[in-house]
């Protein structure tokens, strides 16, 4: 029996858990039953702040006789939590519980995430031609932030408005600049989160733009197809294509 674990960073925000539990439920409903090749269970584990931890969830699985699990990191880039924190916690969970864990690719910034962001933006926009500011958490790893900028540049060719990226941990004047640039072009602005769920950093961005721009929702269940594909197309693989 093999389970599917969606691993999230964790947040002190009250909305984080319900948003990702809803995503897990959506994935569970999308994938086949265990008898038809689907996972025995689909659950969320958290790297910090929220229970269950990865080790705690694996202990529960072991008690139920589940000895293997596939991990899909709910992370967009290959930064610290994906490259260091998660592998260390997965190794510790296996050592403590005996549950073997296979870490697959995270959400990434491929076509599935691109479609989810476009849907979120269009649902919030007053006009399809509005400019867009994509707000990601941000990272100390320059390559991770560069990947988000490249992602925004790709959306710039898909949406009528101008698309740029900003980072919640270092917003600075980015929101003011985006509002002013949109106004100069005679357009509105949509501030859209590259976040899986509500979070304290996203709340800061929302407060910073209050009354000056439309605000899109965290991606949540819009990511269902991306997560489900990590299970369905890659069973038995070590890593999946982004």
PDB file of N, CA, C and O in Angstrom, residues 101-176:
ATOM      1  N   UNK A 101      10.030   6.574   1.723  1.00  0.00           N
ATOM      2  CA  UNK A 101       9.500   7.778   1.090  1.00  0.00           C
ATOM      3  C   UNK A 101      10.214   8.067  -0.224  1.00  0.00           C
ATOM      4  O   UNK A 101      11.450   8.043  -0.277  1.00  0.00           O
ATOM      5  N   UNK A 102       9.455   8.342  -1.246  1.00  0.00           N
ATOM      6  CA  UNK A 102       9.995   8.744  -2.552  1.00  0.00           C
ATOM      7  C   UNK A 102       9.585  10.178  -2.825  1.00  0.00           C
ATOM      8  O   UNK A 102       8.390  10.478  -2.911  1.00  0.00           O
ATOM      9  N   UNK A 103      10.560  11.061  -2.937  1.00  0.00           N
ATOM     10  CA  UNK A 103      10.269  12.477  -3.180  1.00  0.00           C
ATOM     11  C   UNK A 103      10.237  12.724  -4.685  1.00  0.00           C
ATOM     12  O   UNK A 103      11.233  12.522  -5.370  1.00  0.00           O
ATOM     13  N   UNK A 104       9.110  13.140  -5.152  1.00  0.00           N
ATOM     14  CA  UNK A 104       8.973  13.477  -6.566  1.00  0.00           C
ATOM     15  C   UNK A 104       9.121  14.974  -6.769  1.00  0.00           C
ATOM     16  O   UNK A 104       9.299  15.732  -5.820  1.00  0.00           O
ATOM     17  N   UNK A 105       9.037  15.405  -8.010  1.00  0.00           N
ATOM     18  CA  UNK A 105       9.175  16.828  -8.297  1.00  0.00           C
ATOM     19  C   UNK A 105       8.045  17.610  -7.643  1.00  0.00           C
ATOM     20  O   UNK A 105       6.920  17.115  -7.493  1.00  0.00           O
ATOM     21  N   UNK A 106       8.361  18.840  -7.281  1.00  0.00           N
ATOM     22  CA  UNK A 106       7.361  19.712  -6.695  1.00  0.00           C
ATOM     23  C   UNK A 106       6.446  20.304  -7.747  1.00  0.00           C
ATOM     24  O   UNK A 106       6.370  19.830  -8.889  1.00  0.00           O
ATOM     25  N   UNK A 107       5.757  21.366  -7.383  1.00  0.00           N
ATOM     26  CA  UNK A 107       4.809  21.990  -8.299  1.00  0.00           C
ATOM     27  C   UNK A 107       5.513  22.570  -9.513  1.00  0.00           C
ATOM     28  O   UNK A 107       4.997  22.525 -10.627  1.00  0.00           O
ATOM     29  N   UNK A 108       6.694  23.131  -9.291  1.00  0.00           N
ATOM     30  CA  UNK A 108       7.445  23.711 -10.393  1.00  0.00           C
ATOM     31  C   UNK A 108       6.779  24.970 -10.928  1.00  0.00           C
ATOM     32  O   UNK A 108       5.873  25.552 -10.317  1.00  0.00           O
ATOM     33  N   UNK A 109       7.220  25.378 -12.094  1.00  0.00           N
ATOM     34  CA  UNK A 109       6.691  26.576 -12.747  1.00  0.00           C
ATOM     35  C   UNK A 109       6.370  26.271 -14.204  1.00  0.00           C
ATOM     36  O   UNK A 109       6.579  27.090 -15.098  1.00  0.00           O
ATOM     37  N   UNK A 110       5.861  25.055 -14.428  1.00  0.00           N
ATOM     38  CA  UNK A 110       5.545  24.610 -15.781  1.00  0.00           C
ATOM     39  C   UNK A 110       4.146  25.005 -16.218  1.00  0.00           C
ATOM     40  O   UNK A 110       3.489  25.873 -15.620  1.00  0.00           O
ATOM     41  N   UNK A 111       3.660  24.316 -17.255  1.00  0.00           N
ATOM     42  CA  UNK A 111       2.391  24.692 -17.872  1.00  0.00           C
ATOM     43  C   UNK A 111       1.210  24.582 -16.908  1.00  0.00           C
ATOM     44  O   UNK A 111       0.283  25.393 -16.953  1.00  0.00           O
ATOM     45  N   UNK A 112       1.222  23.561 -16.040  1.00  0.00           N
ATOM     46  CA  UNK A 112       0.103  23.397 -15.126  1.00  0.00           C
ATOM     47  C   UNK A 112      -0.024  24.557 -14.160  1.00  0.00           C
ATOM     48  O   UNK A 112      -1.128  25.065 -13.921  1.00  0.00           O
ATOM     49  N   UNK A 113       1.074  24.995 -13.596  1.00  0.00           N
ATOM     50  CA  UNK A 113       1.051  26.146 -12.682  1.00  0.00           C
ATOM     51  C   UNK A 113       0.723  27.419 -13.462  1.00  0.00           C
ATOM     52  O   UNK A 113      -0.021  28.282 -12.979  1.00  0.00           O
ATOM     53  N   UNK A 114       1.226  27.512 -14.673  1.00  0.00           N
ATOM     54  CA  UNK A 114       0.917  28.686 -15.504  1.00  0.00           C
ATOM     55  C   UNK A 114      -0.595  28.786 -15.742  1.00  0.00           C
ATOM     56  O   UNK A 114      -1.187  29.860 -15.614  1.00  0.00           O
ATOM     57  N   UNK A 115      -1.219  27.664 -16.073  1.00  0.00           N
ATOM     58  CA  UNK A 115      -2.667  27.683 -16.288  1.00  0.00           C
ATOM     59  C   UNK A 115      -3.413  28.066 -15.011  1.00  0.00           C
ATOM     60  O   UNK A 115      -4.397  28.812 -15.049  1.00  0.00           O
ATOM     61  N   UNK A 116      -2.948  27.558 -13.874  1.00  0.00           N
ATOM     62  CA  UNK A 116      -3.603  27.884 -12.601  1.00  0.00           C
ATOM     63  C   UNK A 116      -3.515  29.373 -12.308  1.00  0.00           C
ATOM     64  O   UNK A 116      -4.496  29.993 -11.866  1.00  0.00           O
ATOM     65  N   UNK A 117      -2.354  29.973 -12.526  1.00  0.00           N
ATOM     66  CA  UNK A 117      -2.190  31.402 -12.261  1.00  0.00           C
ATOM     67  C   UNK A 117      -3.063  32.223 -13.204  1.00  0.00           C
ATOM     68  O   UNK A 117      -3.719  33.194 -12.775  1.00  0.00           O
ATOM     69  N   UNK A 118      -3.106  31.857 -14.478  1.00  0.00           N
ATOM     70  CA  UNK A 118      -3.941  32.593 -15.433  1.00  0.00           C
ATOM     71  C   UNK A 118      -5.407  32.534 -15.007  1.00  0.00           C
ATOM     72  O   UNK A 118      -6.120  33.545 -15.042  1.00  0.00           O
ATOM     73  N   UNK A 119      -5.882  31.362 -14.592  1.00  0.00           N
ATOM     74  CA  UNK A 119      -7.265  31.243 -14.133  1.00  0.00           C
ATOM     75  C   UNK A 119      -7.514  32.125 -12.916  1.00  0.00           C
ATOM     76  O   UNK A 119      -8.556  32.784 -12.810  1.00  0.00           O
ATOM     77  N   UNK A 120      -6.568  32.146 -11.985  1.00  0.00           N
ATOM     78  CA  UNK A 120      -6.712  32.979 -10.787  1.00  0.00           C
ATOM     79  C   UNK A 120      -6.745  34.457 -11.147  1.00  0.00           C
ATOM     80  O   UNK A 120      -7.562  35.227 -10.620  1.00  0.00           O
ATOM     81  N   UNK A 121      -5.871  34.866 -12.065  1.00  0.00           N
ATOM     82  CA  UNK A 121      -5.811  36.269 -12.484  1.00  0.00           C
ATOM     83  C   UNK A 121      -7.101  36.682 -13.175  1.00  0.00           C
ATOM     84  O   UNK A 121      -7.696  37.726 -12.860  1.00  0.00           O
ATOM     85  N   UNK A 122      -7.568  35.883 -14.127  1.00  0.00           N
ATOM     86  CA  UNK A 122      -8.756  36.262 -14.894  1.00  0.00           C
ATOM     87  C   UNK A 122     -10.005  36.295 -14.017  1.00  0.00           C
ATOM     88  O   UNK A 122     -10.924  37.083 -14.260  1.00  0.00           O
ATOM     89  N   UNK A 123     -10.034  35.461 -12.971  1.00  0.00           N
ATOM     90  CA  UNK A 123     -11.175  35.483 -12.056  1.00  0.00           C
ATOM     91  C   UNK A 123     -11.213  36.775 -11.245  1.00  0.00           C
ATOM     92  O   UNK A 123     -12.293  37.216 -10.823  1.00  0.00           O
ATOM     93  N   UNK A 124     -10.054  37.393 -11.031  1.00  0.00           N
ATOM     94  CA  UNK A 124      -9.985  38.597 -10.199  1.00  0.00           C
ATOM     95  C   UNK A 124      -9.991  39.889 -10.999  1.00  0.00           C
ATOM     96  O   UNK A 124     -10.345  40.944 -10.466  1.00  0.00           O
ATOM     97  N   UNK A 125      -9.596  39.833 -12.261  1.00  0.00           N
ATOM     98  CA  UNK A 125      -9.373  41.045 -13.054  1.00  0.00           C
ATOM     99  C   UNK A 125     -10.682  41.755 -13.382  1.00  0.00           C
ATOM    100  O   UNK A 125     -11.683  41.120 -13.723  1.00  0.00           O
ATOM    101  N   UNK A 126     -10.672  43.064 -13.293  1.00  0.00           N
ATOM    102  CA  UNK A 126     -11.818  43.854 -13.751  1.00  0.00           C
ATOM    103  C   UNK A 126     -11.890  43.839 -15.270  1.00  0.00           C
ATOM    104  O   UNK A 126     -12.968  43.917 -15.853  1.00  0.00           O
ATOM    105  N   UNK A 127     -10.740  43.725 -15.906  1.00  0.00           N
ATOM    106  CA  UNK A 127     -10.649  43.654 -17.368  1.00  0.00           C
ATOM    107  C   UNK A 127      -9.571  42.647 -17.732  1.00  0.00           C
ATOM    108  O   UNK A 127      -8.532  42.579 -17.063  1.00  0.00           O
ATOM    109  N   UNK A 128      -9.777  41.848 -18.797  1.00  0.00           N
ATOM    110  CA  UNK A 128      -8.731  40.895 -19.207  1.00  0.00           C
ATOM    111  C   UNK A 128      -7.412  41.555 -19.567  1.00  0.00           C
ATOM    112  O   UNK A 128      -6.376  40.900 -19.576  1.00  0.00           O
ATOM    113  N   UNK A 129      -7.447  42.861 -19.836  1.00  0.00           N
ATOM    114  CA  UNK A 129      -6.221  43.564 -20.212  1.00  0.00           C
ATOM    115  C   UNK A 129      -5.466  44.171 -19.054  1.00  0.00           C
ATOM    116  O   UNK A 129      -4.458  44.869 -19.261  1.00  0.00           O
ATOM    117  N   UNK A 130      -5.893  43.930 -17.823  1.00  0.00           N
ATOM    118  CA  UNK A 130      -5.189  44.491 -16.664  1.00  0.00           C
ATOM    119  C   UNK A 130      -3.747  44.011 -16.592  1.00  0.00           C
ATOM    120  O   UNK A 130      -3.432  42.880 -16.995  1.00  0.00           O
ATOM    121  N   UNK A 131      -2.873  44.866 -16.067  1.00  0.00           N
ATOM    122  CA  UNK A 131      -1.509  44.440 -15.756  1.00  0.00           C
ATOM    123  C   UNK A 131      -1.546  43.489 -14.558  1.00  0.00           C
ATOM    124  O   UNK A 131      -2.519  43.461 -13.792  1.00  0.00           O
ATOM    125  N   UNK A 132      -0.470  42.715 -14.410  1.00  0.00           N
ATOM    126  CA  UNK A 132      -0.419  41.692 -13.366  1.00  0.00           C
ATOM    127  C   UNK A 132       0.913  41.783 -12.627  1.00  0.00           C
ATOM    128  O   UNK A 132       1.976  41.862 -13.254  1.00  0.00           O
ATOM    129  N   UNK A 133       0.832  41.742 -11.303  1.00  0.00           N
ATOM    130  CA  UNK A 133       2.023  41.623 -10.466  1.00  0.00           C
ATOM    131  C   UNK A 133       1.949  40.271  -9.773  1.00  0.00           C
ATOM    132  O   UNK A 133       1.084  40.040  -8.928  1.00  0.00           O
ATOM    133  N   UNK A 134       2.842  39.342 -10.163  1.00  0.00           N
ATOM    134  CA  UNK A 134       2.918  38.029  -9.538  1.00  0.00           C
ATOM    135  C   UNK A 134       3.778  38.146  -8.285  1.00  0.00           C
ATOM    136  O   UNK A 134       4.946  38.537  -8.357  1.00  0.00           O
ATOM    137  N   UNK A 135       3.209  37.808  -7.130  1.00  0.00           N
ATOM    138  CA  UNK A 135       3.949  37.900  -5.875  1.00  0.00           C
ATOM    139  C   UNK A 135       4.261  36.498  -5.373  1.00  0.00           C
ATOM    140  O   UNK A 135       3.351  35.719  -5.060  1.00  0.00           O
ATOM    141  N   UNK A 136       5.544  36.158  -5.328  1.00  0.00           N
ATOM    142  CA  UNK A 136       6.015  34.909  -4.745  1.00  0.00           C
ATOM    143  C   UNK A 136       6.591  35.196  -3.361  1.00  0.00           C
ATOM    144  O   UNK A 136       6.797  36.357  -2.992  1.00  0.00           O
ATOM    145  N   UNK A 137       6.859  34.135  -2.606  1.00  0.00           N
ATOM    146  CA  UNK A 137       7.428  34.337  -1.271  1.00  0.00           C
ATOM    147  C   UNK A 137       8.785  35.013  -1.371  1.00  0.00           C
ATOM    148  O   UNK A 137       9.086  35.981  -0.661  1.00  0.00           O
ATOM    149  N   UNK A 138       9.649  34.496  -2.253  1.00  0.00           N
ATOM    150  CA  UNK A 138      11.014  34.980  -2.362  1.00  0.00           C
ATOM    151  C   UNK A 138      11.973  34.049  -1.651  1.00  0.00           C
ATOM    152  O   UNK A 138      11.582  33.290  -0.758  1.00  0.00           O
ATOM    153  N   UNK A 139      13.226  34.077  -2.068  1.00  0.00           N
ATOM    154  CA  UNK A 139      14.211  33.137  -1.549  1.00  0.00           C
ATOM    155  C   UNK A 139      15.569  33.817  -1.441  1.00  0.00           C
ATOM    156  O   UNK A 139      15.850  34.806  -2.131  1.00  0.00           O
ATOM    157  N   UNK A 140      16.411  33.254  -0.598  1.00  0.00           N
ATOM    158  CA  UNK A 140      17.800  33.705  -0.540  1.00  0.00           C
ATOM    159  C   UNK A 140      18.602  33.132  -1.698  1.00  0.00           C
ATOM    160  O   UNK A 140      19.741  33.551  -1.941  1.00  0.00           O
ATOM    161  N   UNK A 141      18.025  32.161  -2.406  1.00  0.00           N
ATOM    162  CA  UNK A 141      18.688  31.562  -3.568  1.00  0.00           C
ATOM    163  C   UNK A 141      18.340  32.364  -4.814  1.00  0.00           C
ATOM    164  O   UNK A 141      17.177  32.417  -5.231  1.00  0.00           O
ATOM    165  N   UNK A 142      19.334  32.991  -5.402  1.00  0.00           N
ATOM    166  CA  UNK A 142      19.087  33.854  -6.561  1.00  0.00           C
ATOM    167  C   UNK A 142      18.449  33.084  -7.706  1.00  0.00           C
ATOM    168  O   UNK A 142      17.582  33.609  -8.416  1.00  0.00           O
ATOM    169  N   UNK A 143      18.845  31.836  -7.892  1.00  0.00           N
ATOM    170  CA  UNK A 143      18.296  31.048  -9.000  1.00  0.00           C
ATOM    171  C   UNK A 143      16.795  30.832  -8.839  1.00  0.00           C
ATOM    172  O   UNK A 143      16.051  30.794  -9.829  1.00  0.00           O
ATOM    173  N   UNK A 144      16.332  30.668  -7.606  1.00  0.00           N
ATOM    174  CA  UNK A 144      14.902  30.477  -7.367  1.00  0.00           C
ATOM    175  C   UNK A 144      14.123  31.741  -7.733  1.00  0.00           C
ATOM    176  O   UNK A 144      13.074  31.666  -8.384  1.00  0.00           O
ATOM    177  N   UNK A 145      14.611  32.901  -7.325  1.00  0.00           N
ATOM    178  CA  UNK A 145      13.931  34.151  -7.678  1.00  0.00           C
ATOM    179  C   UNK A 145      14.003  34.396  -9.186  1.00  0.00           C
ATOM    180  O   UNK A 145      13.038  34.884  -9.790  1.00  0.00           O
ATOM    181  N   UNK A 146      15.110  34.049  -9.801  1.00  0.00           N
ATOM    182  CA  UNK A 146      15.224  34.205 -11.254  1.00  0.00           C
ATOM    183  C   UNK A 146      14.210  33.318 -11.978  1.00  0.00           C
ATOM    184  O   UNK A 146      13.648  33.718 -13.010  1.00  0.00           O
ATOM    185  N   UNK A 147      13.957  32.134 -11.443  1.00  0.00           N
ATOM    186  CA  UNK A 147      12.967  31.241 -12.055  1.00  0.00           C
ATOM    187  C   UNK A 147      11.584  31.870 -12.010  1.00  0.00           C
ATOM    188  O   UNK A 147      10.799  31.746 -12.962  1.00  0.00           O
ATOM    189  N   UNK A 148      11.261  32.553 -10.919  1.00  0.00           N
ATOM    190  CA  UNK A 148       9.963  33.236 -10.819  1.00  0.00           C
ATOM    191  C   UNK A 148       9.896  34.392 -11.805  1.00  0.00           C
ATOM    192  O   UNK A 148       8.863  34.618 -12.455  1.00  0.00           O
ATOM    193  N   UNK A 149      10.971  35.131 -11.957  1.00  0.00           N
ATOM    194  CA  UNK A 149      10.991  36.227 -12.935  1.00  0.00           C
ATOM    195  C   UNK A 149      10.795  35.682 -14.348  1.00  0.00           C
ATOM    196  O   UNK A 149      10.064  36.263 -15.161  1.00  0.00           O
ATOM    197  N   UNK A 150      11.432  34.564 -14.657  1.00  0.00           N
ATOM    198  CA  UNK A 150      11.257  33.945 -15.972  1.00  0.00           C
ATOM    199  C   UNK A 150       9.806  33.487 -16.162  1.00  0.00           C
ATOM    200  O   UNK A 150       9.248  33.589 -17.258  1.00  0.00           O
ATOM    201  N   UNK A 151       9.218  32.967 -15.086  1.00  0.00           N
ATOM    202  CA  UNK A 151       7.822  32.547 -15.130  1.00  0.00           C
ATOM    203  C   UNK A 151       6.926  33.734 -15.467  1.00  0.00           C
ATOM    204  O   UNK A 151       6.040  33.646 -16.330  1.00  0.00           O
ATOM    205  N   UNK A 152       7.147  34.858 -14.799  1.00  0.00           N
ATOM    206  CA  UNK A 152       6.357  36.056 -15.075  1.00  0.00           C
ATOM    207  C   UNK A 152       6.569  36.536 -16.509  1.00  0.00           C
ATOM    208  O   UNK A 152       5.623  36.952 -17.187  1.00  0.00           O
ATOM    209  N   UNK A 153       7.812  36.469 -16.986  1.00  0.00           N
ATOM    210  CA  UNK A 153       8.096  36.881 -18.363  1.00  0.00           C
ATOM    211  C   UNK A 153       7.342  36.011 -19.357  1.00  0.00           C
ATOM    212  O   UNK A 153       6.865  36.491 -20.387  1.00  0.00           O
ATOM    213  N   UNK A 154       7.213  34.712 -19.056  1.00  0.00           N
ATOM    214  CA  UNK A 154       6.449  33.832 -19.929  1.00  0.00           C
ATOM    215  C   UNK A 154       4.976  34.187 -19.942  1.00  0.00           C
ATOM    216  O   UNK A 154       4.321  34.158 -20.992  1.00  0.00           O
ATOM    217  N   UNK A 155       4.424  34.554 -18.786  1.00  0.00           N
ATOM    218  CA  UNK A 155       3.021  34.979 -18.719  1.00  0.00           C
ATOM    219  C   UNK A 155       2.814  36.295 -19.460  1.00  0.00           C
ATOM    220  O   UNK A 155       1.715  36.569 -19.964  1.00  0.00           O
ATOM    221  N   UNK A 156       3.858  37.109 -19.520  1.00  0.00           N
ATOM    222  CA  UNK A 156       3.753  38.391 -20.202  1.00  0.00           C
ATOM    223  C   UNK A 156       3.383  38.198 -21.671  1.00  0.00           C
ATOM    224  O   UNK A 156       2.795  39.076 -22.287  1.00  0.00           O
ATOM    225  N   UNK A 157       3.714  37.039 -22.230  1.00  0.00           N
ATOM    226  CA  UNK A 157       3.345  36.750 -23.611  1.00  0.00           C
ATOM    227  C   UNK A 157       1.995  36.079 -23.750  1.00  0.00           C
ATOM    228  O   UNK A 157       1.492  35.909 -24.860  1.00  0.00           O
ATOM    229  N   UNK A 158       1.373  35.699 -22.617  1.00  0.00           N
ATOM    230  CA  UNK A 158       0.090  34.994 -22.651  1.00  0.00           C
ATOM    231  C   UNK A 158      -1.084  35.898 -22.295  1.00  0.00           C
ATOM    232  O   UNK A 158      -2.223  35.609 -22.667  1.00  0.00           O
ATOM    233  N   UNK A 159      -0.834  36.968 -21.563  1.00  0.00           N
ATOM    234  CA  UNK A 159      -1.880  37.869 -21.103  1.00  0.00           C
ATOM    235  C   UNK A 159      -1.731  39.230 -21.783  1.00  0.00           C
ATOM    236  O   UNK A 159      -0.612  39.661 -22.081  1.00  0.00           O
ATOM    237  N   UNK A 160      -2.846  39.913 -22.042  1.00  0.00           N
ATOM    238  CA  UNK A 160      -2.758  41.207 -22.730  1.00  0.00           C
ATOM    239  C   UNK A 160      -2.011  42.270 -21.938  1.00  0.00           C
ATOM    240  O   UNK A 160      -1.338  43.130 -22.510  1.00  0.00           O
ATOM    241  N   UNK A 161      -2.150  42.238 -20.619  1.00  0.00           N
ATOM    242  CA  UNK A 161      -1.478  43.229 -19.793  1.00  0.00           C
ATOM    243  C   UNK A 161      -0.018  42.893 -19.570  1.00  0.00           C
ATOM    244  O   UNK A 161       0.455  41.814 -19.916  1.00  0.00           O
ATOM    245  N   UNK A 162       0.699  43.826 -18.975  1.00  0.00           N
ATOM    246  CA  UNK A 162       2.108  43.620 -18.641  1.00  0.00           C
ATOM    247  C   UNK A 162       2.208  42.825 -17.348  1.00  0.00           C
ATOM    248  O   UNK A 162       1.499  43.100 -16.381  1.00  0.00           O
ATOM    249  N   UNK A 163       3.097  41.828 -17.322  1.00  0.00           N
ATOM    250  CA  UNK A 163       3.255  40.962 -16.154  1.00  0.00           C
ATOM    251  C   UNK A 163       4.672  41.117 -15.612  1.00  0.00           C
ATOM    252  O   UNK A 163       5.643  41.055 -16.361  1.00  0.00           O
ATOM    253  N   UNK A 164       4.764  41.317 -14.305  1.00  0.00           N
ATOM    254  CA  UNK A 164       6.081  41.375 -13.668  1.00  0.00           C
ATOM    255  C   UNK A 164       6.020  40.588 -12.362  1.00  0.00           C
ATOM    256  O   UNK A 164       4.935  40.231 -11.890  1.00  0.00           O
ATOM    257  N   UNK A 165       7.178  40.311 -11.778  1.00  0.00           N
ATOM    258  CA  UNK A 165       7.269  39.525 -10.545  1.00  0.00           C
ATOM    259  C   UNK A 165       7.735  40.406  -9.397  1.00  0.00           C
ATOM    260  O   UNK A 165       8.475  41.382  -9.587  1.00  0.00           O
ATOM    261  N   UNK A 166       7.309  40.037  -8.199  1.00  0.00           N
ATOM    262  CA  UNK A 166       7.789  40.664  -6.966  1.00  0.00           C
ATOM    263  C   UNK A 166       7.837  39.585  -5.899  1.00  0.00           C
ATOM    264  O   UNK A 166       7.304  38.483  -6.088  1.00  0.00           O
ATOM    265  N   UNK A 167       8.472  39.904  -4.762  1.00  0.00           N
ATOM    266  CA  UNK A 167       8.702  38.898  -3.733  1.00  0.00           C
ATOM    267  C   UNK A 167       8.275  39.440  -2.381  1.00  0.00           C
ATOM    268  O   UNK A 167       8.669  40.532  -1.974  1.00  0.00           O
ATOM    269  N   UNK A 168       7.468  38.640  -1.686  1.00  0.00           N
ATOM    270  CA  UNK A 168       6.830  39.110  -0.464  1.00  0.00           C
ATOM    271  C   UNK A 168       7.831  39.450   0.632  1.00  0.00           C
ATOM    272  O   UNK A 168       7.580  40.330   1.463  1.00  0.00           O
ATOM    273  N   UNK A 169       8.970  38.743   0.670  1.00  0.00           N
ATOM    274  CA  UNK A 169       9.931  39.006   1.741  1.00  0.00           C
ATOM    275  C   UNK A 169      10.765  40.259   1.476  1.00  0.00           C
ATOM    276  O   UNK A 169      11.527  40.687   2.341  1.00  0.00           O
ATOM    277  N   UNK A 170      10.586  40.849   0.286  1.00  0.00           N
ATOM    278  CA  UNK A 170      11.360  42.053  -0.054  1.00  0.00           C
ATOM    279  C   UNK A 170      10.573  42.908  -1.044  1.00  0.00           C
ATOM    280  O   UNK A 170      11.086  43.300  -2.090  1.00  0.00           O
ATOM    281  N   UNK A 171       9.325  43.229  -0.691  1.00  0.00           N
ATOM    282  CA  UNK A 171       8.466  43.946  -1.627  1.00  0.00           C
ATOM    283  C   UNK A 171       8.983  45.350  -1.927  1.00  0.00           C
ATOM    284  O   UNK A 171       8.957  45.790  -3.069  1.00  0.00           O
ATOM    285  N   UNK A 172       9.417  46.077  -0.924  1.00  0.00           N
ATOM    286  CA  UNK A 172       9.914  47.423  -1.171  1.00  0.00           C
ATOM    287  C   UNK A 172       8.860  48.262  -1.878  1.00  0.00           C
ATOM    288  O   UNK A 172       7.700  48.319  -1.471  1.00  0.00           O
ATOM    289  N   UNK A 173       9.263  48.909  -2.963  1.00  0.00           N
ATOM    290  CA  UNK A 173       8.353  49.782  -3.719  1.00  0.00           C
ATOM    291  C   UNK A 173       7.708  49.067  -4.894  1.00  0.00           C
ATOM    292  O   UNK A 173       7.088  49.717  -5.740  1.00  0.00           O
ATOM    293  N   UNK A 174       7.825  47.733  -4.963  1.00  0.00           N
ATOM    294  CA  UNK A 174       7.333  47.005  -6.136  1.00  0.00           C
ATOM    295  C   UNK A 174       5.849  47.237  -6.378  1.00  0.00           C
ATOM    296  O   UNK A 174       5.411  47.409  -7.523  1.00  0.00           O
ATOM    297  N   UNK A 175       5.035  47.210  -5.325  1.00  0.00           N
ATOM    298  CA  UNK A 175       3.600  47.414  -5.496  1.00  0.00           C
ATOM    299  C   UNK A 175       3.318  48.828  -5.987  1.00  0.00           C
ATOM    300  O   UNK A 175       2.558  49.033  -6.936  1.00  0.00           O
ATOM    301  N   UNK A 176       3.944  49.824  -5.362  1.00  0.00           N
ATOM    302  CA  UNK A 176       3.741  51.214  -5.793  1.00  0.00           C
ATOM    303  C   UNK A 176       4.127  51.382  -7.258  1.00  0.00           C
ATOM    304  O   UNK A 176       3.420  52.038  -8.038  1.00  0.00           O
TER     305      UNK A 176
END
